[in-house]
Short mmCIF file of C-alpha atoms in Angstrom, two decimals:
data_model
loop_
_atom_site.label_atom_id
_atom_site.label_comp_id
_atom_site.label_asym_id
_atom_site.label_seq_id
_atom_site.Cartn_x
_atom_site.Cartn_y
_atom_site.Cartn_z
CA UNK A 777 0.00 0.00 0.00
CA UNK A 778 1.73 3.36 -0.91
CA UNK A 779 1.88 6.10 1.78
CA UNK A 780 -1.46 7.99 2.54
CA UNK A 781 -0.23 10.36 5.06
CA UNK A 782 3.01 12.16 5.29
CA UNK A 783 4.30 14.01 8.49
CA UNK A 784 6.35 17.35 8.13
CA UNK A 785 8.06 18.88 11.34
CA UNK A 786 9.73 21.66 11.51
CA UNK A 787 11.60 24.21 14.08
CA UNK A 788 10.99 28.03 13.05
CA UNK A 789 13.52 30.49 13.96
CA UNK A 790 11.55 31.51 17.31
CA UNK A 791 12.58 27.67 18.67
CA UNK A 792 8.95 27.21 17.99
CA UNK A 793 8.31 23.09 16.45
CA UNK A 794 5.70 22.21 13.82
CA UNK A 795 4.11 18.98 12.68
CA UNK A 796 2.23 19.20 9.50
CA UNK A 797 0.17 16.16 8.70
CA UNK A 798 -0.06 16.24 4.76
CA UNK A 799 -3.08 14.09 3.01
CA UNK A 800 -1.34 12.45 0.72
CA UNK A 801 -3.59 10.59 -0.79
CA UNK A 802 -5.62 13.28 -2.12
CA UNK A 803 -1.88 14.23 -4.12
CA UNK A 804 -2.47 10.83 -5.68
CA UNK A 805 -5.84 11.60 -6.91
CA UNK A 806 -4.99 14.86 -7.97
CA UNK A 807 -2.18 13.22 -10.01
CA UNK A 808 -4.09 9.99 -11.67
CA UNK A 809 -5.61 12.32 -14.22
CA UNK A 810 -1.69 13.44 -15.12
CA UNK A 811 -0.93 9.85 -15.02
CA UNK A 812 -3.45 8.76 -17.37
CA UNK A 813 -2.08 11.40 -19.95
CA UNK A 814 1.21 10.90 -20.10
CA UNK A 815 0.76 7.05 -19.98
CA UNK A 816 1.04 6.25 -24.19
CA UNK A 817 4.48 8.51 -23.72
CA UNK A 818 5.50 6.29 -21.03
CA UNK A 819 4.29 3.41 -22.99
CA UNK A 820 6.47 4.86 -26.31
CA UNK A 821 9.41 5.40 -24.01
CA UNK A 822 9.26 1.19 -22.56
CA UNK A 823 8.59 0.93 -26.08
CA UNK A 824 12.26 2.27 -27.06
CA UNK A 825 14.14 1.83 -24.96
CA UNK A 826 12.68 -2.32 -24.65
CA UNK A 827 11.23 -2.31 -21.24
CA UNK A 828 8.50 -4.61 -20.12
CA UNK A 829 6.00 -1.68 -19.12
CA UNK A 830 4.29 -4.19 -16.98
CA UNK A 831 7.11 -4.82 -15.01
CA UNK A 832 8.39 -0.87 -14.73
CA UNK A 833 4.76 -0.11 -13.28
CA UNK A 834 5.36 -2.90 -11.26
CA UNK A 835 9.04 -1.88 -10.10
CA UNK A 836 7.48 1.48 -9.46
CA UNK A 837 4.09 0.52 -7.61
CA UNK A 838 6.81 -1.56 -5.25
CA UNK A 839 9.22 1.70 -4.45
CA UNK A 840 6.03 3.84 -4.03
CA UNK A 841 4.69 1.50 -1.20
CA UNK A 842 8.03 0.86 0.35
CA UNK A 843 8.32 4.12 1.15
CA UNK A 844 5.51 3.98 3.28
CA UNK A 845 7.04 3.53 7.32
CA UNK A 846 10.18 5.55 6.13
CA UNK A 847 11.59 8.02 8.58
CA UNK A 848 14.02 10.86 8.57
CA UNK A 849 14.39 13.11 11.70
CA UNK A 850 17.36 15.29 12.13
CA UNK A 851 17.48 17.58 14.88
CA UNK A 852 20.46 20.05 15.53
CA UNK A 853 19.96 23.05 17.80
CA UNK A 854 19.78 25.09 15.00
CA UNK A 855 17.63 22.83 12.82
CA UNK A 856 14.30 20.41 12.76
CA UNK A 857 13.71 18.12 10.12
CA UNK A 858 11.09 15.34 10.55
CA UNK A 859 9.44 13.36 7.22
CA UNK A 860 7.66 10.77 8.36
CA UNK A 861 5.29 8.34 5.46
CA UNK A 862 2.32 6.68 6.93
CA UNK B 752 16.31 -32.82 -1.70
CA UNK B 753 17.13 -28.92 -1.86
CA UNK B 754 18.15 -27.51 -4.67
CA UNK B 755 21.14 -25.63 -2.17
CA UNK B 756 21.83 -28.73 -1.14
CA UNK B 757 21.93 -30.54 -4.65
CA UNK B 758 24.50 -27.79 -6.13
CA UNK B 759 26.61 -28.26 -3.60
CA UNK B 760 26.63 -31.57 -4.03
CA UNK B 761 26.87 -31.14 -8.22
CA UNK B 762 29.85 -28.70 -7.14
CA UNK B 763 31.22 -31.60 -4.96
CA UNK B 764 31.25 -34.03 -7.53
CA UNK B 765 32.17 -32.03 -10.36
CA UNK B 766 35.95 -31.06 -8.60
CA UNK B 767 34.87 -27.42 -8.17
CA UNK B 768 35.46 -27.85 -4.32
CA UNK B 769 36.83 -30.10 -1.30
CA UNK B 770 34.73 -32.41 1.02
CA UNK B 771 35.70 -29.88 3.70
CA UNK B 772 34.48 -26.87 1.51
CA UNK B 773 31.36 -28.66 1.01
CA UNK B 774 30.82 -29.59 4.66
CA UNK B 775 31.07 -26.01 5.54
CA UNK B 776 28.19 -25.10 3.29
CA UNK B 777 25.95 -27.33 4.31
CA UNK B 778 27.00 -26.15 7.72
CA UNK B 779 26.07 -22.57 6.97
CA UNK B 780 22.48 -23.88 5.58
CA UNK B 781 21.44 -25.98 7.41
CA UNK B 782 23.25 -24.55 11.18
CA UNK B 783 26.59 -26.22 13.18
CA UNK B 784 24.91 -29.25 14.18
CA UNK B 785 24.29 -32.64 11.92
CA UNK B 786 24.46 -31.59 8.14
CA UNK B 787 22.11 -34.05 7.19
CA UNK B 788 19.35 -32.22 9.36
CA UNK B 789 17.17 -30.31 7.19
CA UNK B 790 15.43 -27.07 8.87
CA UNK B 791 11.89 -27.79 10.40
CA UNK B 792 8.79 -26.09 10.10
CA UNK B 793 9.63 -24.52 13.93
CA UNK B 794 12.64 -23.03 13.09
CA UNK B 795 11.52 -21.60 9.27
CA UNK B 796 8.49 -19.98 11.43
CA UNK B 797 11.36 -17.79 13.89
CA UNK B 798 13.27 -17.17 10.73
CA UNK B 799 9.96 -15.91 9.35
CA UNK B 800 9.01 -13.86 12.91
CA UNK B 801 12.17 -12.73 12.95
CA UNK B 802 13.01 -10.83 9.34
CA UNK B 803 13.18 -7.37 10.29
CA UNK B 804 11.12 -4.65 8.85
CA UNK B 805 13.11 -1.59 8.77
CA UNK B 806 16.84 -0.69 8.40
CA UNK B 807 17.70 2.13 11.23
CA UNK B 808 20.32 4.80 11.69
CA UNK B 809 20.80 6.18 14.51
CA UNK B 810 23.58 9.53 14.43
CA UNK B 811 24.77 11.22 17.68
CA UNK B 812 26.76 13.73 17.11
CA UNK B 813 28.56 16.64 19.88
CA UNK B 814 31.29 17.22 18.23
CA UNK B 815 30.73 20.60 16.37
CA UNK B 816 28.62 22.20 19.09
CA UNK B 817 27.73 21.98 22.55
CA UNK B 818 24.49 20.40 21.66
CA UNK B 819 24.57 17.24 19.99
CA UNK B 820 23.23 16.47 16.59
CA UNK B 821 20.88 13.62 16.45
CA UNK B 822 20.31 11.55 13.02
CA UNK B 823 17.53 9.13 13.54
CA UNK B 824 16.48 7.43 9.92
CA UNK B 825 14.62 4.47 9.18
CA UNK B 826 14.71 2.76 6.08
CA UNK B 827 11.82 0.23 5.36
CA UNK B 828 12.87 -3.19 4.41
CA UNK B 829 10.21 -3.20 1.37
CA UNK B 830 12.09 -0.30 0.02
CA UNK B 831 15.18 -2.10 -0.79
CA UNK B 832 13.81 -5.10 -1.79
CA UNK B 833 11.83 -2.86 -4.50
CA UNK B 834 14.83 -0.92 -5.03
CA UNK B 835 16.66 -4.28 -6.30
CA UNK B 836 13.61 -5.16 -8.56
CA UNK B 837 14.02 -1.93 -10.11
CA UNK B 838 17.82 -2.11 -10.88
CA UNK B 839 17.07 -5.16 -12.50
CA UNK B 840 14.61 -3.16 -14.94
CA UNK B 841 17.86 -0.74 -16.23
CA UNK B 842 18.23 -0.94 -19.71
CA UNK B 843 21.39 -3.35 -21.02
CA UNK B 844 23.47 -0.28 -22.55
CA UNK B 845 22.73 1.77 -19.18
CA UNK B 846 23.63 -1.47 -17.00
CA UNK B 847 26.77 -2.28 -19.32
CA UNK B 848 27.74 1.18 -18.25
CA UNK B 849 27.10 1.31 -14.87
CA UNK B 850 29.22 -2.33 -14.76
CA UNK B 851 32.39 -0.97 -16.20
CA UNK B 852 31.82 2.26 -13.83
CA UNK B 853 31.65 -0.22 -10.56
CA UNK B 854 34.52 -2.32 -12.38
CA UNK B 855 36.38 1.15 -12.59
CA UNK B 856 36.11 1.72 -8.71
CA UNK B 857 37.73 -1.82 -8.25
CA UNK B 858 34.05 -3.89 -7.56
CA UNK B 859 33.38 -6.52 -9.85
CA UNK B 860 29.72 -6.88 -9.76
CA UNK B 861 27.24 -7.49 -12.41
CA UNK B 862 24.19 -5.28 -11.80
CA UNK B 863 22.38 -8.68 -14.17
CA UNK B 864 23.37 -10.90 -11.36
CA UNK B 865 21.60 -9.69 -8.73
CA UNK B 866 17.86 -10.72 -7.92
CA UNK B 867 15.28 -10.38 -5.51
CA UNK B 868 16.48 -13.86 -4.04
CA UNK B 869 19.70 -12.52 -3.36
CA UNK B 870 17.99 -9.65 -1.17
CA UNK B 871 15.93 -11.85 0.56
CA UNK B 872 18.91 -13.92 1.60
CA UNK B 873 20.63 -10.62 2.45
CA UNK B 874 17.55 -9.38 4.38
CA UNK B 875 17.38 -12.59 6.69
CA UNK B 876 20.85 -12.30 7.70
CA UNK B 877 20.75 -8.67 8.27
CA UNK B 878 18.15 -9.86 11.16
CA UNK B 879 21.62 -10.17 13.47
CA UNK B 880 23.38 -7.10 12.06
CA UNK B 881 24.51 -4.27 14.38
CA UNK B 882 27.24 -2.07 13.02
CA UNK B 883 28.41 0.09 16.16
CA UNK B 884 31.09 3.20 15.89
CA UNK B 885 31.75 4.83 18.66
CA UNK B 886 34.02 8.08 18.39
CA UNK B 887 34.51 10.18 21.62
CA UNK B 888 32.13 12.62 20.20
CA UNK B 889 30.20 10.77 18.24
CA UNK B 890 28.04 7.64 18.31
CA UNK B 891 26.88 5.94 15.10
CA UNK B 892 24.27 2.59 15.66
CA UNK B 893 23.17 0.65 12.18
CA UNK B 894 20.74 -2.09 13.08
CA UNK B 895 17.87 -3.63 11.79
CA UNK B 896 14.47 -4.09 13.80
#
């Protein structure tokens, strides 16, 4: 399953942390109708360079949803970072 | 009979290595104790329990400031697995390239070669892996839970 949620944080310059919780599954809906039309270009590309399309969708679907559980959180005195997919 | 257990024994036979060789692969297959022993349905269920799910790095860091740094990134398992299955989707001409680029660096590996198998193989050893550096201002933990 890919990611549905993703979790910003951030530290503003007042020492002040934020935690954005981003919907990300409304990005992927806004996106299918961009996916659908530049599909036959992606197909024409597999096509050229010989690439089983299947399997590239495939390869792709399978990095999308391991990225779901991935975590990144630096924190410095100076800086916040947190990215967090759920 | 398994088929890791048949090429060893087509390796065996053919010259390619020693009785001893031999004995210490089916030692590392099938554990320290009698090589004949194949692995029961007990132990492939804790092999199974026990394949970790994420990769994690864990930075401490005081050595630039009085505060320390902390790094904490996890890496899920899945990721690399699909990571692998991708490579193996690079076109010949780009792989050919990237080859004689690794082969330039001194690391003789064939981008072709390497399969989802191999990961998974990878993945259940890296179960035990802890990679520890310890600095005196710095702590670095790579581990797999």
């Amino acid at each position: 399953m890919i990611p549905l949620f993703a979790v910003i944080g951030f530290r503003t310059s007042r020492q002040r942390t934020f935690r954005l919780w981003l919907p990300l599954f409304l990005v992927w809906v806004l996106l299918l109708p961009v996916v659908l039309v530049l599909f036959p270009f992606f197909l024409v590309g597999c096509l050229l360079l010989d690439m089983n399309a299947v399997k590239t969708i495939s390869a792709g679907w399978n990095v999308a949803a391991g990225l779901r559980g991935m975590h990144v959180e630096i924190n410095d005195p100076k800086t916040y970072i947190l990215l967090r997919l759920v | 009979m398994t088929e890791n257990r048949r090429q060893i024994l087509e390796m065996l036979a053919a010259g390619k290595i020693t009785a001893d060789e031999a004995e210490r692969l089916m030692n590392a297959l099938y554990g320290n104790g009698n090589s004949d022993s194949r692995p029961d349905s007990s132990t492939m269920a804790a092999t199974t329990k026990a394949r970790p799910k994420y990769l994690r790095v864990v930075v401490h860091d005081e050595s630039r400031d009085k505060s320390p740094t902390e790094v904490n990134v996890r890496i899920p398992m899945q990721l690399l697995r699909a990571g692998v299955r991708l490579a193996s989707l690079i076109p010949v001409q780009a792989r050919e390239q990237v080859n004689n680029a690794l082969k330039e660096q001194g690391m003789q590996i064939d981008l072709s070669q390497i399969r989802p198998e191999n990961l998974e193989e990878l993945v259940d050893q890296l179960s035990e892996l802890t990679v520890d550096v310890d600095d005196k201002h710095s702590k670095v933990r790579v581990f797999c839970e």
